[in-house]
Coordinates of C-alpha atoms and ligand atoms in Angstrom, one line a residue:
X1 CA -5.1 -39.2 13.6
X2 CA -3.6 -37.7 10.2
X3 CA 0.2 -36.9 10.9
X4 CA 0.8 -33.0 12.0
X5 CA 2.6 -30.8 9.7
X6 CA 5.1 -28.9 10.8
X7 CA 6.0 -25.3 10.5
X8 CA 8.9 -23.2 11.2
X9 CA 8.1 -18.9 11.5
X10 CA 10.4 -16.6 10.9
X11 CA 9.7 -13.4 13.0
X12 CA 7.4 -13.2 16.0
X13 CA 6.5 -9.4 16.3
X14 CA 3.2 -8.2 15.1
X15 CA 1.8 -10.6 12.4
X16 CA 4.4 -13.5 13.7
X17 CA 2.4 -13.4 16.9
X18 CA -0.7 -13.1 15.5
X19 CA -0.1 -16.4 13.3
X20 CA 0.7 -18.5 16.4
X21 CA -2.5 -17.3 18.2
X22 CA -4.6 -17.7 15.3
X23 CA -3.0 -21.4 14.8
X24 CA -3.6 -22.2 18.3
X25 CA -6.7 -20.5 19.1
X26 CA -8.5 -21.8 15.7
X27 CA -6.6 -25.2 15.2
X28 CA -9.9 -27.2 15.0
X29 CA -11.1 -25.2 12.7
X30 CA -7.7 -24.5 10.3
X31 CA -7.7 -28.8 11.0
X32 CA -11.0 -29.4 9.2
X33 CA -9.3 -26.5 6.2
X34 CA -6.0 -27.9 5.8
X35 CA -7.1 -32.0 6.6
X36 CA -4.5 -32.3 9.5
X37 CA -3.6 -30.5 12.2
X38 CA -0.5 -27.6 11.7
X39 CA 2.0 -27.1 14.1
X40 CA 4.4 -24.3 14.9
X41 CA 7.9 -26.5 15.3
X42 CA 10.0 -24.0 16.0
X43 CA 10.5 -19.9 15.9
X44 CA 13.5 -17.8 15.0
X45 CA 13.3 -14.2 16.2
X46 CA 16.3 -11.5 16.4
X47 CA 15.9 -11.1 20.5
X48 CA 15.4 -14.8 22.4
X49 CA 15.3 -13.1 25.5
X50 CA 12.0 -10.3 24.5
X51 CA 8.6 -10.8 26.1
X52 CA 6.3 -11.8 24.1
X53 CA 2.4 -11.4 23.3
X54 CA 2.3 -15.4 22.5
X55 CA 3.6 -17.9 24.6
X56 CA 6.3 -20.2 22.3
X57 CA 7.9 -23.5 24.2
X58 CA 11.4 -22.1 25.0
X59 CA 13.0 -25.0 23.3
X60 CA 11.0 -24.4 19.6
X61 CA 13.3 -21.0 20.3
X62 CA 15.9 -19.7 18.6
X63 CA 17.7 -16.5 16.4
X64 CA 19.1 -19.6 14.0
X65 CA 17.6 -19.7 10.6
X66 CA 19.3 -22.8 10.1
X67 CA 17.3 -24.7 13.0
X68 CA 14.5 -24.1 10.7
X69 CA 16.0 -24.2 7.1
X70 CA 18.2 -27.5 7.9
X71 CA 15.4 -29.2 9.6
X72 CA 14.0 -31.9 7.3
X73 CA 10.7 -32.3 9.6
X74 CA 9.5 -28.9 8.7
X75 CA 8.2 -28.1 5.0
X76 CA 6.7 -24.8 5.7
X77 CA 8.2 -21.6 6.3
X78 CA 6.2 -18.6 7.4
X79 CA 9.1 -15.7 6.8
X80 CA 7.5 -12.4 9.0
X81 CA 10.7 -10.5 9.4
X82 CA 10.4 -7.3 7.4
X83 CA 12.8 -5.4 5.1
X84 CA 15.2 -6.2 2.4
X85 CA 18.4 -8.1 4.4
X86 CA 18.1 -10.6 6.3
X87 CA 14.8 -11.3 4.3
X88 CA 16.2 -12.0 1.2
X89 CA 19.1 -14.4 2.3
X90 CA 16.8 -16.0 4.8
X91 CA 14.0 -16.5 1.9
X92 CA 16.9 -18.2 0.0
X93 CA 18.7 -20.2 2.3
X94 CA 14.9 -21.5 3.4
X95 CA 14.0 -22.1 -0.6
X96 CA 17.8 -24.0 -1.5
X97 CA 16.6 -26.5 1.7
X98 CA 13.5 -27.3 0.4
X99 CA 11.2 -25.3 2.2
X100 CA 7.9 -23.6 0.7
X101 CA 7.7 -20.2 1.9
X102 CA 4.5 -18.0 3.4
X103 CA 6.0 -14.1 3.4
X104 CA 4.3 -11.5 3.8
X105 CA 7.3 -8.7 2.7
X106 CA 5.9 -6.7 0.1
X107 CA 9.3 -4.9 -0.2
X108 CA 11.2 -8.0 -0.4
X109 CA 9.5 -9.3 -3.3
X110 CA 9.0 -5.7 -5.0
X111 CA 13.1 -5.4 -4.9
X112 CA 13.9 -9.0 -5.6
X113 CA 10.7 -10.9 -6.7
X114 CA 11.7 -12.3 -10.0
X115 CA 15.2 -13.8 -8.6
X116 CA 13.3 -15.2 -5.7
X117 CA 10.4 -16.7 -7.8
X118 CA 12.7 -18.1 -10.0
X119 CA 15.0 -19.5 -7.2
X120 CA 11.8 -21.3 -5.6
X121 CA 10.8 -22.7 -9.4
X122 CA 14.1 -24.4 -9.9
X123 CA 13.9 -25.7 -6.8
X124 CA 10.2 -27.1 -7.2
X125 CA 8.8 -24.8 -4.1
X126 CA 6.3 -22.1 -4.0
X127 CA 6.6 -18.8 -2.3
X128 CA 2.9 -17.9 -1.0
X129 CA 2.3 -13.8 0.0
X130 CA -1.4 -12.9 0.1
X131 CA -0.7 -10.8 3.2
X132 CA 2.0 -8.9 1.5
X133 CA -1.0 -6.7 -0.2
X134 CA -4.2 -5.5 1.0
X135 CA -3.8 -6.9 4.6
X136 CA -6.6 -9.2 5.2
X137 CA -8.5 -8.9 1.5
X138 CA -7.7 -11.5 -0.7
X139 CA -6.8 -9.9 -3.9
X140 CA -3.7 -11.8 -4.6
X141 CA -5.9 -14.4 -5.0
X142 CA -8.6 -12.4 -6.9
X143 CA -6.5 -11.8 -9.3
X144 CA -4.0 -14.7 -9.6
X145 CA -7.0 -17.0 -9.7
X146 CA -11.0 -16.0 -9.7
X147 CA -10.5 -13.3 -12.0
X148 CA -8.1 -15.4 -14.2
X149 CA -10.7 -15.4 -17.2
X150 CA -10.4 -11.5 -17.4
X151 CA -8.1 -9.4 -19.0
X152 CA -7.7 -6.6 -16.4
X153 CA -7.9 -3.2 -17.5
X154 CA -7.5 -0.9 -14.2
X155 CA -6.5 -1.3 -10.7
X156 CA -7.3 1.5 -8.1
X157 CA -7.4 1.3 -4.4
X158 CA -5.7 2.7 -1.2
X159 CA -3.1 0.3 -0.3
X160 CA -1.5 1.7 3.0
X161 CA -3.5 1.0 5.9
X162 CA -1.1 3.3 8.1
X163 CA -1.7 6.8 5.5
X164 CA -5.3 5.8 5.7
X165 CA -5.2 5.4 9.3
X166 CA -3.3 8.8 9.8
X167 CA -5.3 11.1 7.3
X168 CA -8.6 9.8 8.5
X169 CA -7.6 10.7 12.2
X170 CA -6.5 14.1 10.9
X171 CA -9.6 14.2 9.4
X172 CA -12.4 13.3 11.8
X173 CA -10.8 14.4 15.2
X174 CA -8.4 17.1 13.8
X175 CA -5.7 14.8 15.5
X176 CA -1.9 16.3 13.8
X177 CA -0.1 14.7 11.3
X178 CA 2.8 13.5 13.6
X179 CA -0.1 12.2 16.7
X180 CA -1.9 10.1 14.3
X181 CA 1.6 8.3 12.7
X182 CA 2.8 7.6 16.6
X183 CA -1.2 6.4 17.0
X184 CA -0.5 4.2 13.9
X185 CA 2.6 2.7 15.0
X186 CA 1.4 2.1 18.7
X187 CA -1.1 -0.2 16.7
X188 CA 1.2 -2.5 14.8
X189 CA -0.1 -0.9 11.2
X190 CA 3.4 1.0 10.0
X191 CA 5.9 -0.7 9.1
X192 CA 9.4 -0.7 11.1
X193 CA 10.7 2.3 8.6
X194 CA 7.3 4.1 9.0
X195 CA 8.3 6.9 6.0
X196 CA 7.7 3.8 4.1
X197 CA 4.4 4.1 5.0
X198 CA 4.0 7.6 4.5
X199 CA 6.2 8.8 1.4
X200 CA 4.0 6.2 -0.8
X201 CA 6.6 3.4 -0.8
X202 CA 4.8 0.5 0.8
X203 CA 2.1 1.3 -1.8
X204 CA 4.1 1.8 -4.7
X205 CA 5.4 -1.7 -3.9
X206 CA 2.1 -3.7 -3.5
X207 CA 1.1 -1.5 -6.3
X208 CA 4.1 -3.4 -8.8
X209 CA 3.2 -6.9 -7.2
X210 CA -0.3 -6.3 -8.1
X211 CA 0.1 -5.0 -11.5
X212 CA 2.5 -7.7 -12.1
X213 CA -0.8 -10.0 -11.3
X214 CA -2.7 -8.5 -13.4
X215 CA -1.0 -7.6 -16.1
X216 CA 1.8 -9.6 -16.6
X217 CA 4.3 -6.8 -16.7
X218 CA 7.1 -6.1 -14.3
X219 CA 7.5 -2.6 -13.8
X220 CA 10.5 -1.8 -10.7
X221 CA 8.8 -0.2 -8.5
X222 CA 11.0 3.3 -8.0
X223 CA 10.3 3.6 -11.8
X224 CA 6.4 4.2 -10.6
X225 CA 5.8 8.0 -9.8
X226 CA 4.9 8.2 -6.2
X227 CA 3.8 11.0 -3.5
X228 CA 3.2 10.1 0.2
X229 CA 0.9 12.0 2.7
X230 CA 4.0 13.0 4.3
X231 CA 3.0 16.7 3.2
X232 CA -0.3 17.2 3.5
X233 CA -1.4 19.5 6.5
X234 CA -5.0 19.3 8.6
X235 CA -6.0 22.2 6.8
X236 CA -5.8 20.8 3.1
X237 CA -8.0 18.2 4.6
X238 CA -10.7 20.5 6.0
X239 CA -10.4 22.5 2.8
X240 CA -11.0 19.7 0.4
X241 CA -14.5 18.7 3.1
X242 CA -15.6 22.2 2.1
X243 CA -15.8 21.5 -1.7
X244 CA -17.2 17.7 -0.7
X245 CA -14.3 15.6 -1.1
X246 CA -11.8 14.0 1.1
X247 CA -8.2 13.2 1.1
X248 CA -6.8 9.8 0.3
X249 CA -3.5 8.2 -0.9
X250 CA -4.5 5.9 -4.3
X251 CA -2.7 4.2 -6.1
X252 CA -3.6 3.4 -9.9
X253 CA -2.3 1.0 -12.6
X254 CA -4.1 0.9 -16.0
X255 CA -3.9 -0.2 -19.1
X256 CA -4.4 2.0 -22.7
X257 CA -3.9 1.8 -26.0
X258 CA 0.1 3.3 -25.2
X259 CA 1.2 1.2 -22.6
X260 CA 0.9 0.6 -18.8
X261 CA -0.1 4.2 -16.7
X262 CA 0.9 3.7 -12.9
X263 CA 1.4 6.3 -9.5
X264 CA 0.9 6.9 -6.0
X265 CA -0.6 10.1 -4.7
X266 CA -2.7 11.2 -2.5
X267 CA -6.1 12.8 -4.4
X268 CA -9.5 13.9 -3.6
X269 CA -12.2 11.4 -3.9
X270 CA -16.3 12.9 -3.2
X271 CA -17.5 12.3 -0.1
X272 CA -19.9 9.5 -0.3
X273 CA -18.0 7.2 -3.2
X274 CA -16.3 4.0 -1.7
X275 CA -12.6 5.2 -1.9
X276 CA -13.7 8.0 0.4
X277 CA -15.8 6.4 2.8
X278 CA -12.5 4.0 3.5
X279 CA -11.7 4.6 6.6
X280 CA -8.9 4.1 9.5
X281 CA -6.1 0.7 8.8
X282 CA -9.0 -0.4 5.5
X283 CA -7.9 -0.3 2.1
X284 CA -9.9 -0.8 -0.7
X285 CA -8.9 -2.2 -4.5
X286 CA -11.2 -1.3 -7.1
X287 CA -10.8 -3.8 -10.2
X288 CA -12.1 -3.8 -13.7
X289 CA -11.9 -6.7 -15.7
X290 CA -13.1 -7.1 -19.3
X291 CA -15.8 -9.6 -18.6
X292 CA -16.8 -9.5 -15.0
X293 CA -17.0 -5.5 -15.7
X294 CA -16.1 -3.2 -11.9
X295 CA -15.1 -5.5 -8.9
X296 CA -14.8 -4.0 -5.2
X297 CA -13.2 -5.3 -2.2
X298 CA -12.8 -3.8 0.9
X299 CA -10.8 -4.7 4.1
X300 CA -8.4 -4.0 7.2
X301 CA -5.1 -4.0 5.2
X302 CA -3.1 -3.7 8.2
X303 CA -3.0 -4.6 11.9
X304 CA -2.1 -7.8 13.8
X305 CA -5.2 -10.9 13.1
X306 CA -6.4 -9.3 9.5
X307 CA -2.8 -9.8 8.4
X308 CA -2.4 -13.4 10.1
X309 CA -5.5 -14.7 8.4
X310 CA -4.1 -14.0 5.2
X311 CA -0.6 -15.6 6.1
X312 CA -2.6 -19.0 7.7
X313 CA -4.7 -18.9 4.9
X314 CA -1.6 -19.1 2.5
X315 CA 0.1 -21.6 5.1
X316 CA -3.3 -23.8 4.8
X317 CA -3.1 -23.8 0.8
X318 CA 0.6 -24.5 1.3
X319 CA 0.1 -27.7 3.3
X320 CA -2.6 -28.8 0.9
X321 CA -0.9 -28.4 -2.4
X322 CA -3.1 -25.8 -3.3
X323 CA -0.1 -23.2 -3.2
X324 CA 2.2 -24.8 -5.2
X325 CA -0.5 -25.3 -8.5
X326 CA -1.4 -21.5 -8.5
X327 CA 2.5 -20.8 -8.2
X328 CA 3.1 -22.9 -10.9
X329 CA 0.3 -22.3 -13.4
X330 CA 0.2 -18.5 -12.9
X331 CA 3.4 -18.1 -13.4
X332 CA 3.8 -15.3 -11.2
X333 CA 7.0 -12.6 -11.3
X334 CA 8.7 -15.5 -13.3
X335 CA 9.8 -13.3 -16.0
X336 CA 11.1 -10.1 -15.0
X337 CA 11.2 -9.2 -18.8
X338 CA 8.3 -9.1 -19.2
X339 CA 7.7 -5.7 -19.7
X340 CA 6.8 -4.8 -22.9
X341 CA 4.4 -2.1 -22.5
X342 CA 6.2 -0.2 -20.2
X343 CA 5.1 2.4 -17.5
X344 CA 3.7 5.7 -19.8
X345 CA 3.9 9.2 -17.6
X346 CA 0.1 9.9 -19.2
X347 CA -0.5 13.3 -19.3
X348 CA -4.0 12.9 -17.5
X349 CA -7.0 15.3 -18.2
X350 CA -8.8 15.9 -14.8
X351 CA -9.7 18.6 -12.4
X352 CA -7.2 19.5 -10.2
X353 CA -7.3 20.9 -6.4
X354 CA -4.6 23.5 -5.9
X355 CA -3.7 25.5 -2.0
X356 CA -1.5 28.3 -2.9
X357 CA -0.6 30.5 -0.3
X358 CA -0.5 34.1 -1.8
X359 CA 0.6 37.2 0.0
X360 CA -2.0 39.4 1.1
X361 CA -2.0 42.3 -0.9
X362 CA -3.7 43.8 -4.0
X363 CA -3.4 42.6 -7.2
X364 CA -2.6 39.4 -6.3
X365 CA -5.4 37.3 -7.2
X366 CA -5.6 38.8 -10.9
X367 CA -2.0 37.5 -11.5
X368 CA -2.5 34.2 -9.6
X369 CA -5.8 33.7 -12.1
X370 CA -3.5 35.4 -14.9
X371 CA -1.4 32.6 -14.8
X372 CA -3.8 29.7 -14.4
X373 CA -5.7 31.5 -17.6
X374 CA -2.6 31.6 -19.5
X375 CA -2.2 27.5 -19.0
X376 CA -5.6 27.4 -20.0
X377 CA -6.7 26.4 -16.9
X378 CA -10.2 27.1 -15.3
X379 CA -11.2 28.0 -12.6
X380 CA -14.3 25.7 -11.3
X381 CA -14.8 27.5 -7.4
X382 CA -11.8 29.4 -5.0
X383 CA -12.0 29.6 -1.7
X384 CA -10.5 32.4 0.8
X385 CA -11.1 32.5 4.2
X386 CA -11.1 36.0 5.6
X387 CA -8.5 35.1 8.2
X388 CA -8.7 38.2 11.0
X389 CA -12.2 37.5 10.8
X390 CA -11.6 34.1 11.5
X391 CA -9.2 35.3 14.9
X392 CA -6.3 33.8 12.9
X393 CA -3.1 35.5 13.8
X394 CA -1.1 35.8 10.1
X395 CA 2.3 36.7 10.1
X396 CA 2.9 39.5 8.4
X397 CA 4.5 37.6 5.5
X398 CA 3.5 34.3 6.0
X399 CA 0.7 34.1 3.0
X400 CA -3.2 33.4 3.2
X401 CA -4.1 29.8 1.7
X402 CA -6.0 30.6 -1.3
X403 CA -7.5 27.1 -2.7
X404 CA -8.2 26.5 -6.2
X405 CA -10.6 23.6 -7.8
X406 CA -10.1 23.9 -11.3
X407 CA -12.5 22.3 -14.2
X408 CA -11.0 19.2 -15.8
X409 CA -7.3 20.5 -17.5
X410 CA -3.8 18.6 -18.7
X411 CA -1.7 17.3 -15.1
X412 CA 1.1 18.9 -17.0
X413 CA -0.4 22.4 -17.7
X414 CA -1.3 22.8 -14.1
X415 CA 2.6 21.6 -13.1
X416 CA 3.5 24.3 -15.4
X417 CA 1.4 26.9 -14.0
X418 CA 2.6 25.9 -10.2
X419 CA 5.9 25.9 -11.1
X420 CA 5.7 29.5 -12.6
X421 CA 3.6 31.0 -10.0
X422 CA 5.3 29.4 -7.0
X423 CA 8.0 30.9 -9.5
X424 CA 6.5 34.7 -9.1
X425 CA 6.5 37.1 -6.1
X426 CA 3.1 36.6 -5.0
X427 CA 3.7 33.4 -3.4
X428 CA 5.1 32.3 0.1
X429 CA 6.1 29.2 0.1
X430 CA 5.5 26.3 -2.3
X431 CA 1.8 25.6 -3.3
X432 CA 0.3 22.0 -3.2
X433 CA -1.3 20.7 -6.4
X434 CA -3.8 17.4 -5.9
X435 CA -6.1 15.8 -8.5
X436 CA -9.2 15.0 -8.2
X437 CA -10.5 11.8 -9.0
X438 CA -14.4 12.2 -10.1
X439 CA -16.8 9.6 -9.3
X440 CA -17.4 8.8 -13.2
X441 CA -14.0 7.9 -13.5
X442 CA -14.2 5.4 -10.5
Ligands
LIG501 P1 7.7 -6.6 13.5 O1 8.7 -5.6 13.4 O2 6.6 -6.4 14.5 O3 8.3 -8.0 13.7 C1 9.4 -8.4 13.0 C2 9.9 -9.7 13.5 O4 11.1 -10.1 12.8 C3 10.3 -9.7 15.0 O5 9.8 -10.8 15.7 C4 11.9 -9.7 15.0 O6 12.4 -10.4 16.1 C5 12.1 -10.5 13.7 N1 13.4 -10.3 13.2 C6 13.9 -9.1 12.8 N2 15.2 -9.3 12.4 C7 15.5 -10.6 12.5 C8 16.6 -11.4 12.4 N3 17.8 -10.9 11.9 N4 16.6 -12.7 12.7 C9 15.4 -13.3 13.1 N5 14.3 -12.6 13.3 C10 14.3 -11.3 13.1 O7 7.1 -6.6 12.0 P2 5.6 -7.0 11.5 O8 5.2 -8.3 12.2 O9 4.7 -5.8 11.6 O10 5.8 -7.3 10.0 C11 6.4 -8.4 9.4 C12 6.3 -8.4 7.9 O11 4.9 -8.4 7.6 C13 6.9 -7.2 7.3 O12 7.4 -7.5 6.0 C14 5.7 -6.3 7.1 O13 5.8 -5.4 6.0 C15 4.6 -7.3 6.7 N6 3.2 -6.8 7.0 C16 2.9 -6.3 8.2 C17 1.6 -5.9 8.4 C18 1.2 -5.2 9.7 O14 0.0 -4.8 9.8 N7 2.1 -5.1 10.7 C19 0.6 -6.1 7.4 C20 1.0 -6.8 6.2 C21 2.3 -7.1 6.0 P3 12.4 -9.8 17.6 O15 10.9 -9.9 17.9 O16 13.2 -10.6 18.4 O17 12.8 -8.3 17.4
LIG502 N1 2.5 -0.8 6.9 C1 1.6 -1.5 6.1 C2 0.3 -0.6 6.0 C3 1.2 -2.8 6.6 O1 0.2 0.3 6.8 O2 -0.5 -0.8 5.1 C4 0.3 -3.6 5.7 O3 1.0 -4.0 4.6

């Protein structure tokens, strides 16, 4: 029988577990892949003593990196411990011993990519990290390698399985904001920080690892304008259904004639076109390259197995060189200067979906519309409920939600407008601007 190959994980929690089962449960199967069978040597975790969904041999046990990194047996190391330290020096002091690496920290390699690519060059290794984007679609490898004959021109997709998770359960069963993030957690979808989840970070960062893929540029990712879900309400959701659209946190990179364009934010996509109908823990990336034209993929970006069969299918290439070619030829976050046409703040032309919550009295409307009119904005339809009719009980000063869909205008002349009639004394409270992503521009 062909010699094992031994592996060494790093973390045992949600997608650590699911690794071992997968490796255990499938190993005839990832045998006949990876052309010999691949077996988990030894784990470091924090906490020897938790209970645990898999069952490891106590003696393979230990919260010692160095029983991993300093043993020359194991050439793989799967590193599933989350965050920025002890990641980073555990990802070097596995690299400087010789270990290839299988992670699937998106923030680790957003913050320190380029030093840690470089590090595992020099050193001859390859860092593998499919899972670290998209969960259980294969778009690292999309783009890295079957879409390497294209020059890619636009990247848009929902990349946080937790945010799609939450604003779907707001959506559908009216569940509240902070139900559905505990619902999400209880899962194994958010990460250990969950406002990473929610403020637009985890995106943001598998948004700069991706657009480093495809474009070659290495954009930090707190340069990349971001908005979470972490203030949207149920209402704004039920009020963008009644115009036909629904709620969704996108992230776009693309590339024009002046530069690089990137954010995070959530936006209203119709009802019916493929962003919107991704639901629950999917996400969804949305490429367009310059010869195979508009590209879709669609998967569970989060939760336990999707995630391990990304990191056992980057362990698999590891074992059989495949890893270490596409490391090397792609060249991947090797040269953190490489950013030459830098992020550009485009002033984007689009309709916009605005929730102002104006005080209830007469004249108000005229100067909210005054405003809009004198930013040259348009107004496309308005909605206002008649909230007594309704059996809503308004505070006296609280505001009525007025909400605005606008015909296609400048981002920045509506941020203008807001600004000056949150600005005015019609207003209670701040009023949420969203755009509006038509299905043309899909
Ligand atoms: P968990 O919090 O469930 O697990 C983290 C693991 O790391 C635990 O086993 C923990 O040990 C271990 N750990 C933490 N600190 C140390 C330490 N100092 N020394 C040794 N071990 C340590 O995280 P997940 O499994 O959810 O996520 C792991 C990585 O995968 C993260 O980077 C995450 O962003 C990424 N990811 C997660 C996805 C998901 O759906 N959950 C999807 C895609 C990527 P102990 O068990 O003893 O506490
Ligand atoms: N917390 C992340 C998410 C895990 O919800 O998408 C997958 O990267």
């Amino acid at each position: 029988m062909t010699k094992p190959v031994r592996i060494g994980i790093i973390g045992l929690g949600t997608v650590g577990s699911g690794v071992v089962r997968l490796l255990v449960e499938s190993a005839d199967h990832i045998q006949r892949h990876a052309g010999c069978p691949i077996v988990v040597a030894k784990a470091v975790v924090k906490d020897v003593a938790k209970v645990r969904s898999v069952s490891v041999p106590i003696d393979t046990l230990s919260s010692d990196i160095r029983n991993i990194s300093g043993d020359p047996t194991i050439s793989v190391a799967v590193l599933l411990v989350g965050g920025l330290e002890p990641a980073r020096s555990m990802m070097v002091e596995l690299l400087q011993n010789g270990k290839d690496v299988v992670t699937a920290n998106k923030a680790l390699l957003a913050e320190h990519g380029p030093e840690l690519f470089a590090l595992a060059r020099t050193q001859g290794r390859s860092i593998a990290f499919e899972a670290a984007v998209a969960g259980g679609i294969p778009i690292v490898a999309a783009i890295s390698e079957c879409l390497a004959a294209n020059r890619i021109e636009s990247i848009r997709g929902i990349l946080n399985g937790t945010s799609n998770f939450i604003l779907t359960r707001m959506e559908e069963d009216g569940s509240s904001y902070a139900d559905a993030l505990k619902l999400a957690q209880s899962k194994g979808f958010a990460e250990a920080d969950p406002s990473m989840d929610v403020d637009g970070t985890d995106a943001t960062q598998k948004l700069a690892i991706l657009s480093h893929l495809a474009f070659g540029v290495w954009v930090p990712w707190a340069e990349i304008p971001r908005m979470g879900i972490d203030g949207l309400d149920v209402d704004l959701l039920h009020y963008a259904g009644e115009l036909g659209y629904r709620i969704r946190l996108v992230a776009v990179a693309s590339r024009g004639s002046a530069g690089l364009t990137m954010r995070v934010a959530p936006a209203l996509v119709k009802i019916g076109t493929p962003l919107a109908e991704t639901r629950g823990a999917y996400n969804a990336v949305s490429i367009v390259g310059d010869a195979v034209g508009r590209m879709f993929f669609h998967g569970l970006g989060a939760g336990q197995m999707p995630t391990a069969s990304a990191v056992v299918a980057d362990i698999i290439d590891t074992v059989v060189g495949r890893a270490a070619i596409t490391f090397r030829t792609t060249g991947v976050l090797c040269d953190p200067d490489a950013n030459a046409d830098r992020i550009q703040n485009m002033d984007a032309h689009q309709r916009h979906f605005l929730r102002i919550r104006a005080s209830d009295r007469p004249g108000v409307l005229a100067k909210i519309t005054g405003i809009l009119g004198d930013f040259r904005i348009s107004i496309a339809s308005m909605i206002q409920h008649d909230a007594i009719e309704q059996g809503a009980s308004i505070a006296p000063d609280a505001g009525v939600p007025l909400v605005i869909m606008t015909h296609a205008c400048s981002s920045s002349d509506v941020a203008k407008a807001i600004e000056a009639i949150d600005g005015s004394d019609v207003v209670r409270g701040r009023s949420v601007c969203l755009s509006v992503l038509d299905e043309r521009a899909e």
